[in-house]
Short mmCIF file of C-alpha atoms and ligand atoms in Angstrom, two decimals:
data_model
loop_
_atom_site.label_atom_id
_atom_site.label_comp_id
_atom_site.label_asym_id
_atom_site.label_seq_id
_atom_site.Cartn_x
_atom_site.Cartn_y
_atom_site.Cartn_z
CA UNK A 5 -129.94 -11.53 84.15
CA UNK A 6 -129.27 -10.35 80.66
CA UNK A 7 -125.65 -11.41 80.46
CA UNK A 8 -127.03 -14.85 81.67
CA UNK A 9 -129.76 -14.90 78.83
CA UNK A 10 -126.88 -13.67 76.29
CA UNK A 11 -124.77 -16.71 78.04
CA UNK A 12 -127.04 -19.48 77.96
CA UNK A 13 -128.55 -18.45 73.72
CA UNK A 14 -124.68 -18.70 72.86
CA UNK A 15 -124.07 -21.79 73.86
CA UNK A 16 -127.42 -23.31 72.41
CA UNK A 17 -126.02 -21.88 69.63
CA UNK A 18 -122.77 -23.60 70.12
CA UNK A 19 -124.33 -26.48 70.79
CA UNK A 20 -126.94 -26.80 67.63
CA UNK A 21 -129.83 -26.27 69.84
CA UNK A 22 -131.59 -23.52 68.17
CA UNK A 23 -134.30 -23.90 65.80
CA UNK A 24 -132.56 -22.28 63.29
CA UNK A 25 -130.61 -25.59 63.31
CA UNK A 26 -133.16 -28.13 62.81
CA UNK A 27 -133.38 -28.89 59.00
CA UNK A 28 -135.89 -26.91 57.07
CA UNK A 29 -139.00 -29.09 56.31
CA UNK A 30 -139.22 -30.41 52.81
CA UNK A 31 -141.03 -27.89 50.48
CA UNK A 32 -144.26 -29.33 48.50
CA UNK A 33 -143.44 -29.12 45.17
CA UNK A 34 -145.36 -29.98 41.97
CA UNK A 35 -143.27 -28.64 39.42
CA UNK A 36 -139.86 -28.78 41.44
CA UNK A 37 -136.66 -31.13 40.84
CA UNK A 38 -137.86 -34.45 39.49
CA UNK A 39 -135.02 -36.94 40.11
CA UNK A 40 -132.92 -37.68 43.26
CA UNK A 41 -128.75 -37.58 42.57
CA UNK A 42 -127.16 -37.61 38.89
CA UNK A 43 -128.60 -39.31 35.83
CA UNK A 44 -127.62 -42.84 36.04
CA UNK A 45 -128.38 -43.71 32.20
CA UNK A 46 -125.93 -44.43 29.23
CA UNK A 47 -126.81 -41.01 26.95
CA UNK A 48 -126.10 -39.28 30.74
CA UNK A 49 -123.00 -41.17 30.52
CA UNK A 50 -121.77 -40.33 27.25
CA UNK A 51 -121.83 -36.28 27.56
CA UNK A 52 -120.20 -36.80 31.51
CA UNK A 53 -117.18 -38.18 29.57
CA UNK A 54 -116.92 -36.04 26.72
CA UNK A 55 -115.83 -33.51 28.91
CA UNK A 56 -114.72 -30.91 26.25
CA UNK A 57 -116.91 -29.14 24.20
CA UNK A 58 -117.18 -26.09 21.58
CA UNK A 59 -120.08 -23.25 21.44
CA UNK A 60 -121.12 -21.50 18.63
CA UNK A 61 -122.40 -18.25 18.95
CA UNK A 62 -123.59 -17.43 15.47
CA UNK A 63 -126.46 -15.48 13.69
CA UNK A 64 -127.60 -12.18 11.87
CA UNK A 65 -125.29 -10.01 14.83
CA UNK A 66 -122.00 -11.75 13.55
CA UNK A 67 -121.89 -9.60 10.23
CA UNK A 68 -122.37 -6.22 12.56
CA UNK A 69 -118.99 -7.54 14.08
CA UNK A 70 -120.21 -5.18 17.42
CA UNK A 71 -120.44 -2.10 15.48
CA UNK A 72 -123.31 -0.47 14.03
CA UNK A 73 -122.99 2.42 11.51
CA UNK A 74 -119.38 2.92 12.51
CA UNK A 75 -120.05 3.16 16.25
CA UNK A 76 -118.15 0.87 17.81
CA UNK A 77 -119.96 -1.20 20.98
CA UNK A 78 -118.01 -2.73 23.12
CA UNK A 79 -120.75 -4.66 25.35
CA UNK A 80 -120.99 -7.97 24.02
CA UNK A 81 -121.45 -8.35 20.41
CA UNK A 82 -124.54 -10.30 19.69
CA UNK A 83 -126.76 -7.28 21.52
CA UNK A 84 -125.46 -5.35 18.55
CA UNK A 85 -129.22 -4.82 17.64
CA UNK A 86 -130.18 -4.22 21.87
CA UNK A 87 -126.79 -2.30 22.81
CA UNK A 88 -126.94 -0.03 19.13
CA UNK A 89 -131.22 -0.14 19.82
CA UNK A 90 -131.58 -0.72 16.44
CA UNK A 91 -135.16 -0.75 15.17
CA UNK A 92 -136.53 -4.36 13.79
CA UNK A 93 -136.71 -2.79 9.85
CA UNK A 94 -133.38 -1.68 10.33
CA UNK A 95 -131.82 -5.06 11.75
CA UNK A 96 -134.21 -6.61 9.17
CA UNK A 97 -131.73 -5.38 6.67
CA UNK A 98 -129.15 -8.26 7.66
CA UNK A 99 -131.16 -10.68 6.29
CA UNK A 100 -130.63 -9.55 3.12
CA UNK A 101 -126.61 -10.18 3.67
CA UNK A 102 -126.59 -13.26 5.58
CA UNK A 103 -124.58 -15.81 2.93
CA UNK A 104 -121.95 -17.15 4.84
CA UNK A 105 -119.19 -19.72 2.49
CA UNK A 106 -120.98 -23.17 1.79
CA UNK A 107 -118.20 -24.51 3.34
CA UNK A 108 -118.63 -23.09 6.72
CA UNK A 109 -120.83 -25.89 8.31
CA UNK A 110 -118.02 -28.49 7.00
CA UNK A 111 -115.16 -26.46 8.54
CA UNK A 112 -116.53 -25.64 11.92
CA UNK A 113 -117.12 -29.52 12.35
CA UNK A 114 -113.63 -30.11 11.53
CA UNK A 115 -112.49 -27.81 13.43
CA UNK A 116 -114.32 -29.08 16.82
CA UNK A 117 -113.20 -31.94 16.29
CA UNK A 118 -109.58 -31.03 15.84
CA UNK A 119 -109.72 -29.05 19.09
CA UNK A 120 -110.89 -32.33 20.51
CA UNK A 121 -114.49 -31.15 21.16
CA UNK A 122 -116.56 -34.11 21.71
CA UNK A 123 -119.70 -32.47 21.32
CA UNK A 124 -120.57 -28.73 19.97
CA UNK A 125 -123.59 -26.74 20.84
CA UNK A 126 -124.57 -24.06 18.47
CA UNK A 127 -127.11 -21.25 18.82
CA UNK A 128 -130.64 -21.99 16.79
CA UNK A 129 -131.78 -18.84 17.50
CA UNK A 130 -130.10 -16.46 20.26
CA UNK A 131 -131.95 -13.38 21.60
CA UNK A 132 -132.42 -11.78 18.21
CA UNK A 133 -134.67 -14.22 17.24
CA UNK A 134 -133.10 -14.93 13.70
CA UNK A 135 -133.27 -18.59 12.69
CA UNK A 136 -130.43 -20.83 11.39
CA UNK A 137 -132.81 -23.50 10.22
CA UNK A 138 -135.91 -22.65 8.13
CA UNK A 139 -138.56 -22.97 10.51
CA UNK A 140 -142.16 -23.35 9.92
CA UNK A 141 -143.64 -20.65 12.68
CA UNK A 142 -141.32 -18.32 11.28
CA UNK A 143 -140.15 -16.26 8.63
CA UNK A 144 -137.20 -14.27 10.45
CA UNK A 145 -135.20 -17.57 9.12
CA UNK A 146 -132.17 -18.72 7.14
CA UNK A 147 -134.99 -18.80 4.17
CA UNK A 148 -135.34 -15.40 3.92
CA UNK A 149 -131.65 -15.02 3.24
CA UNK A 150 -130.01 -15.53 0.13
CA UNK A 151 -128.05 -18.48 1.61
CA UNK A 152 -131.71 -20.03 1.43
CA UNK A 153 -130.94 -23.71 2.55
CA UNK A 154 -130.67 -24.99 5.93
CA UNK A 155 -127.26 -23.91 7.99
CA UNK A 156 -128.07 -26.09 10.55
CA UNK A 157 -129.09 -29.32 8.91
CA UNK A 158 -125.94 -28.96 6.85
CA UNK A 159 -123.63 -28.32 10.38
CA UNK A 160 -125.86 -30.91 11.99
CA UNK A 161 -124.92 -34.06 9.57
CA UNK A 162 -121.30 -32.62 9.43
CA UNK A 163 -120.91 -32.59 13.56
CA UNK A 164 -122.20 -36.35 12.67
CA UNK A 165 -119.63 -37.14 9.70
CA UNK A 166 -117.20 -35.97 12.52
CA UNK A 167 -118.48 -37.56 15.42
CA UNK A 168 -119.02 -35.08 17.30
CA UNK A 169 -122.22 -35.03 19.38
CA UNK A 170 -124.61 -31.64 18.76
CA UNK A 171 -126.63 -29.84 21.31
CA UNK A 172 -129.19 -27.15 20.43
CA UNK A 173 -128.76 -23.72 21.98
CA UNK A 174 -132.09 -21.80 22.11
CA UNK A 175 -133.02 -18.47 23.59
CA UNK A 176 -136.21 -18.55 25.34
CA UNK A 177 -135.91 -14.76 25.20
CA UNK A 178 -137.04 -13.46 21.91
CA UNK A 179 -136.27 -9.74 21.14
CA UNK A 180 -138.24 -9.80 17.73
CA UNK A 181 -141.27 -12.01 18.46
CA UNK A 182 -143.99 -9.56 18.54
CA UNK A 183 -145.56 -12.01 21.43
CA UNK A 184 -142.71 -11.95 23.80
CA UNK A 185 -143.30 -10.96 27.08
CA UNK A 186 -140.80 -9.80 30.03
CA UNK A 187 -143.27 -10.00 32.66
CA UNK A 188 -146.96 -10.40 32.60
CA UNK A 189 -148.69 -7.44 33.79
CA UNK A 190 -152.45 -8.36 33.09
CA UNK A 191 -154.61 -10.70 31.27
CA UNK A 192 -153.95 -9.34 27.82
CA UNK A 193 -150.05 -9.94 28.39
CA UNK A 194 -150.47 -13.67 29.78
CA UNK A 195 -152.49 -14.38 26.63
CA UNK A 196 -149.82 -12.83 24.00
CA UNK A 197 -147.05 -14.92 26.02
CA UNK A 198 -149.13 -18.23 26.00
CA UNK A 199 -149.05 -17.67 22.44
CA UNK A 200 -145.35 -16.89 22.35
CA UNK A 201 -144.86 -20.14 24.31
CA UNK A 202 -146.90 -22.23 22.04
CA UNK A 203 -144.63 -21.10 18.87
CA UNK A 204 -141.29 -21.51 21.23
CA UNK A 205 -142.28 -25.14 22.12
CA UNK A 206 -143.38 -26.03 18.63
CA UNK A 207 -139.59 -24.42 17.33
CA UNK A 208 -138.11 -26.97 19.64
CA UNK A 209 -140.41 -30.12 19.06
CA UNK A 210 -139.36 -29.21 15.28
CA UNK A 211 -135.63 -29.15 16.08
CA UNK A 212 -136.00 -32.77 17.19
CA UNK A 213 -137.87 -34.11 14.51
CA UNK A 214 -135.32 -32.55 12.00
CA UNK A 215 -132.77 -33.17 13.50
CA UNK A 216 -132.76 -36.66 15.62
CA UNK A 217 -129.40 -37.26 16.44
CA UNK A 218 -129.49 -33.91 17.94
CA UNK A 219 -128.43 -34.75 22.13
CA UNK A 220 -130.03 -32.25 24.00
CA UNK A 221 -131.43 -28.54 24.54
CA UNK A 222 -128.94 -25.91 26.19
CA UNK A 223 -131.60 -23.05 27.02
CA UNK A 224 -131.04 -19.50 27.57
CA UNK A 225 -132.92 -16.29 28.48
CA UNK A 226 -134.90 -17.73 31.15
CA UNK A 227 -134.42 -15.43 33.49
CA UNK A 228 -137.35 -12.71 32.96
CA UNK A 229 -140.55 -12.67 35.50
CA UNK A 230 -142.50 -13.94 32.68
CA UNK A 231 -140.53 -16.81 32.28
CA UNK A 232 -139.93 -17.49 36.08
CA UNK A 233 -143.21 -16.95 37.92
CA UNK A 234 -144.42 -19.01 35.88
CA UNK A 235 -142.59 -22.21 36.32
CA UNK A 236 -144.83 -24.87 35.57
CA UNK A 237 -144.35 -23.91 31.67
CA UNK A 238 -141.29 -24.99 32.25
CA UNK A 239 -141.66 -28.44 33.34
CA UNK A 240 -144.31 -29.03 30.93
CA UNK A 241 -142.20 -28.15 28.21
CA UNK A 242 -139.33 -30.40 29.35
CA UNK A 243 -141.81 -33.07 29.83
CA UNK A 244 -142.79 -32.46 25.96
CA UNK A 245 -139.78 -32.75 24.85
CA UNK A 246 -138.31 -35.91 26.83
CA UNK A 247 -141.58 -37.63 25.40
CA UNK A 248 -140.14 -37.03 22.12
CA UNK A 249 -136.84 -37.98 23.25
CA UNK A 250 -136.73 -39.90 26.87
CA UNK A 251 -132.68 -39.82 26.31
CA UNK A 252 -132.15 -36.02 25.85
CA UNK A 253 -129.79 -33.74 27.95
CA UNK A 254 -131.33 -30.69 29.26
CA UNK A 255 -129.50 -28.82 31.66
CA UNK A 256 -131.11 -26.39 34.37
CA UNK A 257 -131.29 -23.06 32.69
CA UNK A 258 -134.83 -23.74 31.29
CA UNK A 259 -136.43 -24.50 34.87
CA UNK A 260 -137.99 -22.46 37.65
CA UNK A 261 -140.55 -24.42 40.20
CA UNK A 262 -143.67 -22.84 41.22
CA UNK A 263 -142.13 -20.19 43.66
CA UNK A 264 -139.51 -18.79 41.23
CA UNK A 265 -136.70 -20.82 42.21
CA UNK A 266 -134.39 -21.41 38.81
CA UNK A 267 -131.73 -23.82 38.09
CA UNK A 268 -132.51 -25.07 42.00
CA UNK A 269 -135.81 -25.87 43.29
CA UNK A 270 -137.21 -24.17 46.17
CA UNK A 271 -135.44 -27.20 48.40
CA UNK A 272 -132.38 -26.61 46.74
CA UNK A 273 -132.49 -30.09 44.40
CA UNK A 274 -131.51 -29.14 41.12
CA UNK A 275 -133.77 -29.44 38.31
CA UNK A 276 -132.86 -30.49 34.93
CA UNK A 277 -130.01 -32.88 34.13
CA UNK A 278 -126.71 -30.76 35.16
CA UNK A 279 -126.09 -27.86 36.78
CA UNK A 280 -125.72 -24.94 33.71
CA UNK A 281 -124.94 -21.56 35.55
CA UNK A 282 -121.21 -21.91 35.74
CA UNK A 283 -120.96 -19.31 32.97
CA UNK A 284 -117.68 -17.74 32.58
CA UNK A 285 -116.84 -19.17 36.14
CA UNK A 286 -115.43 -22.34 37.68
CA UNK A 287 -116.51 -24.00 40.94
CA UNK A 288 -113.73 -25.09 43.49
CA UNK A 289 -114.50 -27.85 44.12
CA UNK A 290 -116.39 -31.46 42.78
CA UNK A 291 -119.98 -31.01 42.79
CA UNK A 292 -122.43 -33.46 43.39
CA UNK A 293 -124.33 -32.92 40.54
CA UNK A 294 -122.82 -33.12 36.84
CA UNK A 295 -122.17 -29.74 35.62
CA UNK A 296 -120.80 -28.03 32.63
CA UNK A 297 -118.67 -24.48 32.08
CA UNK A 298 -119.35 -22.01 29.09
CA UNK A 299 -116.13 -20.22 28.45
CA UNK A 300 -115.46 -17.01 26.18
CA UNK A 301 -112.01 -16.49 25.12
CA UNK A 302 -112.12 -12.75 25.68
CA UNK A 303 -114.06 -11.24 28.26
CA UNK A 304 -117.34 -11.32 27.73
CA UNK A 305 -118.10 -11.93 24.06
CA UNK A 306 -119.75 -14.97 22.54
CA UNK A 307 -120.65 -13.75 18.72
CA UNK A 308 -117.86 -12.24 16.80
CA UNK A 309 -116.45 -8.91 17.87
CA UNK A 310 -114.13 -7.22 15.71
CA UNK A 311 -112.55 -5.64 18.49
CA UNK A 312 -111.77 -7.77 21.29
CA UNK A 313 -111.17 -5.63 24.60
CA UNK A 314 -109.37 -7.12 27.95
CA UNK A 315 -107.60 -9.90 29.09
CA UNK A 316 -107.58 -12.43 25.91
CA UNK A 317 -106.79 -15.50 26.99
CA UNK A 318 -104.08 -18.07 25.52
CA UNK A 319 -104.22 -22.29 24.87
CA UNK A 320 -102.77 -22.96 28.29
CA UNK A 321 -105.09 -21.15 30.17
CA UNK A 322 -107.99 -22.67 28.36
CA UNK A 323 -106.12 -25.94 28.62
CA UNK A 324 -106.04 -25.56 32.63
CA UNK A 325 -109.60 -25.14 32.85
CA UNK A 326 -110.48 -28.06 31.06
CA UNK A 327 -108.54 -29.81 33.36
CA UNK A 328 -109.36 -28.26 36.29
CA UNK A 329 -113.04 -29.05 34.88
CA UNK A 330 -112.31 -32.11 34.27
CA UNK A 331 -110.42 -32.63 37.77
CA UNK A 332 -113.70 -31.67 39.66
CA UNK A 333 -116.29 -33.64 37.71
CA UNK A 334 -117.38 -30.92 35.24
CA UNK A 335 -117.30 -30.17 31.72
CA UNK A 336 -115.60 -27.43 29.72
CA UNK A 337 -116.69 -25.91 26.87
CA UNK A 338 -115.08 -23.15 24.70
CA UNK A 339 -116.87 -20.52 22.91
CA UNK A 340 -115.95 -19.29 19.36
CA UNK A 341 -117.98 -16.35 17.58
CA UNK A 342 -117.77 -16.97 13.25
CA UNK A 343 -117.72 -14.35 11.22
CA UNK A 344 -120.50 -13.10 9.40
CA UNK A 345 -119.37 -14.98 6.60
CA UNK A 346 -118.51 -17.93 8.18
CA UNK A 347 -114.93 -17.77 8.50
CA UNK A 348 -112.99 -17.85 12.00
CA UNK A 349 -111.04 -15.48 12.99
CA UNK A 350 -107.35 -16.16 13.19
CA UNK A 351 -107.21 -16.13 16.82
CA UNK A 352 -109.36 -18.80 17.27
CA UNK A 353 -107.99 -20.93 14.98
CA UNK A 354 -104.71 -20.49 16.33
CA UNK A 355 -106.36 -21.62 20.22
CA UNK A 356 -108.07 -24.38 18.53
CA UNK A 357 -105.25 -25.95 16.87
CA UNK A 358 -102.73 -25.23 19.72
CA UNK A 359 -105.71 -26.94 21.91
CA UNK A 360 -105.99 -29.05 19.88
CA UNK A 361 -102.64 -30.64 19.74
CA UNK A 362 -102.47 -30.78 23.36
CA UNK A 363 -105.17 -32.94 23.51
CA UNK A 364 -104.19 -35.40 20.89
CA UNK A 365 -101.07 -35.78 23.01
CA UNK A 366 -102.83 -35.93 26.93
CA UNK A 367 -106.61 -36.22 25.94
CA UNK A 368 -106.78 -39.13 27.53
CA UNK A 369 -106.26 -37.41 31.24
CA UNK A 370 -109.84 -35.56 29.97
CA UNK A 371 -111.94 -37.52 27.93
CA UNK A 372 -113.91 -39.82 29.98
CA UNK A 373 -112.35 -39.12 32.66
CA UNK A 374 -113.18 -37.23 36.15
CA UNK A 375 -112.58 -36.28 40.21
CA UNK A 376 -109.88 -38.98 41.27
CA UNK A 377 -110.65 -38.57 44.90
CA UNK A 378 -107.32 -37.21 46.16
CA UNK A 379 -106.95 -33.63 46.96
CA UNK A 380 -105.36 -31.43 44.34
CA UNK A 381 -102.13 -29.95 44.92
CA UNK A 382 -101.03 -26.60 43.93
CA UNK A 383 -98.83 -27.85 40.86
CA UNK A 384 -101.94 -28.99 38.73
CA UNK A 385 -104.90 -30.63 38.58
CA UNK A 386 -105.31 -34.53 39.25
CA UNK A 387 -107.99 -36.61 36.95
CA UNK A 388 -109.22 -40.60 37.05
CA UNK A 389 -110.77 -42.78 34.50
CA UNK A 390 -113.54 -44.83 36.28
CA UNK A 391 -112.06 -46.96 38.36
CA UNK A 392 -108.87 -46.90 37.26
CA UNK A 393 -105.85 -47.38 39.24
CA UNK A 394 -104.02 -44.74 36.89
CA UNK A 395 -104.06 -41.31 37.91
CA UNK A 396 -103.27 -38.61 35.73
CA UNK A 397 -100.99 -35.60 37.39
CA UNK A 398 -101.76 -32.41 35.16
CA UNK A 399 -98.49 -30.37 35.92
CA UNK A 400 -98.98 -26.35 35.29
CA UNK A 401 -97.01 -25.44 37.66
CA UNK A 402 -93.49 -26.61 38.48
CA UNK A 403 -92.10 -26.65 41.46
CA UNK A 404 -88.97 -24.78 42.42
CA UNK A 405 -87.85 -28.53 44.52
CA UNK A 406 -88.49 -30.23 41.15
CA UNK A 407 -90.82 -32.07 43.10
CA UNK A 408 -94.52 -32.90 42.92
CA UNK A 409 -96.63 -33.68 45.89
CA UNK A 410 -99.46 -36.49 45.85
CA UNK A 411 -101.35 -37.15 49.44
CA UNK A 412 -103.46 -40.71 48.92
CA UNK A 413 -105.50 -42.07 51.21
CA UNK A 414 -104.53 -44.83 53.91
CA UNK A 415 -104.18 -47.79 52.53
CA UNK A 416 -103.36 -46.62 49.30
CA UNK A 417 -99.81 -46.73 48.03
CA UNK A 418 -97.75 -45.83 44.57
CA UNK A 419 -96.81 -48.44 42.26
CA UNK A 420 -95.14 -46.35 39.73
CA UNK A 421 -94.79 -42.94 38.39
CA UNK A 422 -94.07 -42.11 34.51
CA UNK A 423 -93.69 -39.00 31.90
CA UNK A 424 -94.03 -40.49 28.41
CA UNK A 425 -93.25 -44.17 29.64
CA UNK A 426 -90.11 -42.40 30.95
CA UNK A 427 -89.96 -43.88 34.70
CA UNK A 428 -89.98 -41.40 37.54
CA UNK A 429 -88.48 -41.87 40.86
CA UNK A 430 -91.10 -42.00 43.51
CA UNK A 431 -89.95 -41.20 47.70
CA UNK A 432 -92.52 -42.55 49.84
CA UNK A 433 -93.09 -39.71 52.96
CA UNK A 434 -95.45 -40.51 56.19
CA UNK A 435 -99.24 -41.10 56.41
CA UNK A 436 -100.21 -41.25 52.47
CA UNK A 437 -97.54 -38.60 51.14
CA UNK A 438 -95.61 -39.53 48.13
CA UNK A 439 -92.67 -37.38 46.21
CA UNK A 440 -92.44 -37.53 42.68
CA UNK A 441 -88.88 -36.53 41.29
CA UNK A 442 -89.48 -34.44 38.51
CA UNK A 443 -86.47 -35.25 35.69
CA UNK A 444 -84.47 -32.07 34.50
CA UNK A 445 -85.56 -32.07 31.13
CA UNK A 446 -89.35 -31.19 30.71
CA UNK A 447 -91.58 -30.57 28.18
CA UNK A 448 -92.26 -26.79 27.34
CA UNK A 449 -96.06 -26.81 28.24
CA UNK A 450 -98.22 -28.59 30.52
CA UNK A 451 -97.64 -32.16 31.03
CA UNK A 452 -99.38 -35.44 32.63
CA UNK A 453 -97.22 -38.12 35.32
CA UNK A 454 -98.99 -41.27 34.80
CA UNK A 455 -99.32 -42.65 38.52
CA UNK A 456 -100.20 -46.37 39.14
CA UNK A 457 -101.56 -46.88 42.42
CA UNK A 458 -102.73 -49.42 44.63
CA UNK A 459 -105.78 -48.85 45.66
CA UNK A 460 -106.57 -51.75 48.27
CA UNK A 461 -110.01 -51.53 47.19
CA UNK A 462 -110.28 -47.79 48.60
CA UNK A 463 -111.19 -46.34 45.68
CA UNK A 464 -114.74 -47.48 44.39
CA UNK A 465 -116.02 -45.46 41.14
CA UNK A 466 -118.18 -43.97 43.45
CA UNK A 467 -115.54 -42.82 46.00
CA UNK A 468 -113.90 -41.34 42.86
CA UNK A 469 -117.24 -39.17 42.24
CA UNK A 470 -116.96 -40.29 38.40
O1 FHN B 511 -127.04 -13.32 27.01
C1 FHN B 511 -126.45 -14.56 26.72
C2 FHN B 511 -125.11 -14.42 26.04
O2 FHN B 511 -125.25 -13.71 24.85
C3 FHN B 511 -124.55 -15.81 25.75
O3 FHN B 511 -125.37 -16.49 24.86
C4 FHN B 511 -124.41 -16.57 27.03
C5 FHN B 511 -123.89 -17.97 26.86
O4 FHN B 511 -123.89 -18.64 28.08
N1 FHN B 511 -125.70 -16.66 27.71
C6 FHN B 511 -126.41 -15.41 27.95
C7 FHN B 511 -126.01 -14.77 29.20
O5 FHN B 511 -126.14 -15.62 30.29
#
């Protein structure tokens, strides 16, 4: 009998016939996911084709360089003052140093854009607290240094002189603000937090009427039980802000819905406008929301670390993930950590520059571009302009048959294949499967095969994911 029972349960389960299987009813939610599918509008638009980005990690930590009276820490370097536990008179001290070169805001705009960042986000205030703009709720601001003017404003209308579109980074989490709470454990705690909530939201409804061509929020430190069971803060202050300015881009860090769900509501719909936990990490494939990576060139450091530890990684590598971002419908963005005084450590220039020419060469298989709907092949990464019968080949990876692979779909065939206008013999296989000969001669680092196809109307824009 019980052999029979186990018989007849595994082949309901075969057969999608237990209730397991029936979809899970829709969730109530009041303060959940807002929108159905991606963004649809032109400012949406705009960031999905920039594609490349820079972040700035910047503040008071980037003079302690990850070391604090001559103990070296090698845990990321902006929770100097957390990893060190220095005491708030102590890390006070730092404002009395911060005067980074005049010049910095100028050269750090340059510089994104001669990596071929189309927009830059730069920390406002990161978990210390510190200020780069002098802020009215505050005094723990660029003010109180002898730099004195505002940082931000100045980097702000050079990012603009550049062209290069500006996003605000702000921690939610706020090591110095005496009303900062990690979680709420009575009354007395909920009240000091509503205050600390009131001053966060009024920091950010300044930011935007300082700074108006500012394109969106990128929130962090949302994570704490303070911040999470108590979601609805959340969408109210997302709502305050979009009043200000219906346009801005606010991706998903900053939410949680009323049962604690973040970045994902409780019915797995994502809330905010892309999806912003691929930190230091890549999907595998497209997603069906817009998303956006945060890289580090070392391991894990974003502010400046004298002493960079582990696998540091090179233009190429950097330059892959773009692509591959770019490849599945994502965005890429590098980090660089200033020094305290505003310069940028060798290193980085070097990656920026070498980045940098690269993409003045193939930018154009990244910016505005995205998924092409073909499968990727093991030699690179494949990218599409909206619909575009060009497809752009990404080659990392030559192979040993000096051949490169391309599987379209039925009813698709290849016009034309080219290197540099240089044509490319093309051998048609079976069912969809083209050859590209690969000439002898290539160039030294990654390149792009331009490949016309006809599409007999297969691929839509939409079919492409773009
Ligand atoms: O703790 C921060 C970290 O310092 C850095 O700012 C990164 C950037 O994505 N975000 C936090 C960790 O998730």
């Amino acid at each position: 009998m019980k052999s029979l029972i186990l018989i007849l349960f595994f082949s309901a389960l075969l057969h999608g016939q237990l209730p397991q299987d029936t979809p899970k009813p829709k969730i109530e939610l009041k303060y959940g996911s807002q929108r159905e599918g991606r963004r649809t509008d032109s400012d949406m638009a705009r960031w999905r084709g920039h594609r490349l980005g820079m972040i700035i990690h910047y503040g008071l930590y980037s003079q302690a360089g990850g070391a604090w009276k001559g103990v070296n820490y090698a845990y990321a370097a902006e929770f100097i003052k957390a990893n060190a536990k220095v005491p708030d008179e102590e890390y006070d001290q730092l404002l009395k140093t911060f005067n980074p070169d005049r010049n910095a805001p100028k050269n750090w705009a340059r510089l994104a854009k001669q990596m071929g960042a189309k927009y830059v986000v730069i920390t406002t205030k990161h978990h210390e607290g510190f200020c780069l703009w002098p802020s009215k709720y505050t005094d723990f601001d660029v003010e109180s240094t002898p730099y004195k003017t505002d940082f931000l404003g100045e980097f702000v209308s050079a990012c603009n002189e550049q062209g290069v579109d500006v996003m605000l980074y702000y921690s939610i989490l706020d090591w110095r603000h005496k009303s900062w709470r990690y979680q709420l454990k009575d009354e007395s705690d909920r009240a000091e937090f509503m205050k600390y909530w009131e001053f966060a939201s009024s920091q950010l409804e300044e930011l935007l009427e300082r700074y108006p061509s500012v394109k969106g929020f990128w929130f962090d430190g949302t994570w704490d039980s303070s911040v999470k069971s108590n979601g609805y803060l959340t969408f109210e202050l997302e709502q305050r802000l979009r009043k200000i300015n219906p346009g801005l881009i606010i991706g998903s860090r900053l939410r949680a819905d009323e049962t604690g769900a973040r970045h994902f509501d409780a019915n797995g719909q994502l809330m905010g406008d892309y999806e912003q936990g691929w930190e230091r990490k890549l999907p595998v494939e497209p997603l069906k929301n817009d998303w956006e990576c945060v890289m580090t060139i070392p391991e894990n450091q974003w502010g400046y670390h004298a002493k960079w530890t582990g696998h540091v990684k090179d233009s190429i590598e950097l330059i892959e993930m773009a692509s591959k971002c770019t490849a599945l419908d994502g965005n890429f963005v590098i980090n660089i950590g200033p020094m305290g005084d505003g310069s940028i450590r060798s290193e980085e220039t070097r990656l920026i520059q070498e980045i940098g020419a690269w993409i003045t060469a193939n930018g154009d298989a990244i910016h505005g571009c995205g998924a092409s709907g073909l499968e990727n092949q093991n030699w690179g990464w494949l990218t599409r302009r909206e619909k575009a019968d060009e497809i752009n080949a990404i080659v990392f990876n030559i192979p040993i048959s000096g051949r490169l692979t391309i599987q379209l779909r039925k009813g698709e065939t290849i016009k034309s294949a080219a290197i540099a206008n240089k044509k490319l013999e093309v051998e048609e296989d079976s069912g969809g499967r083209y050859l590209i000969h690969l000439p002898k001669e290539l160039p030294k680092t990654a390149f792009v095969v331009k490949v016309q196809v006809n599409t007999g109307n297969q691929i839509t824009a939409e079919a492409a994911k773009i």
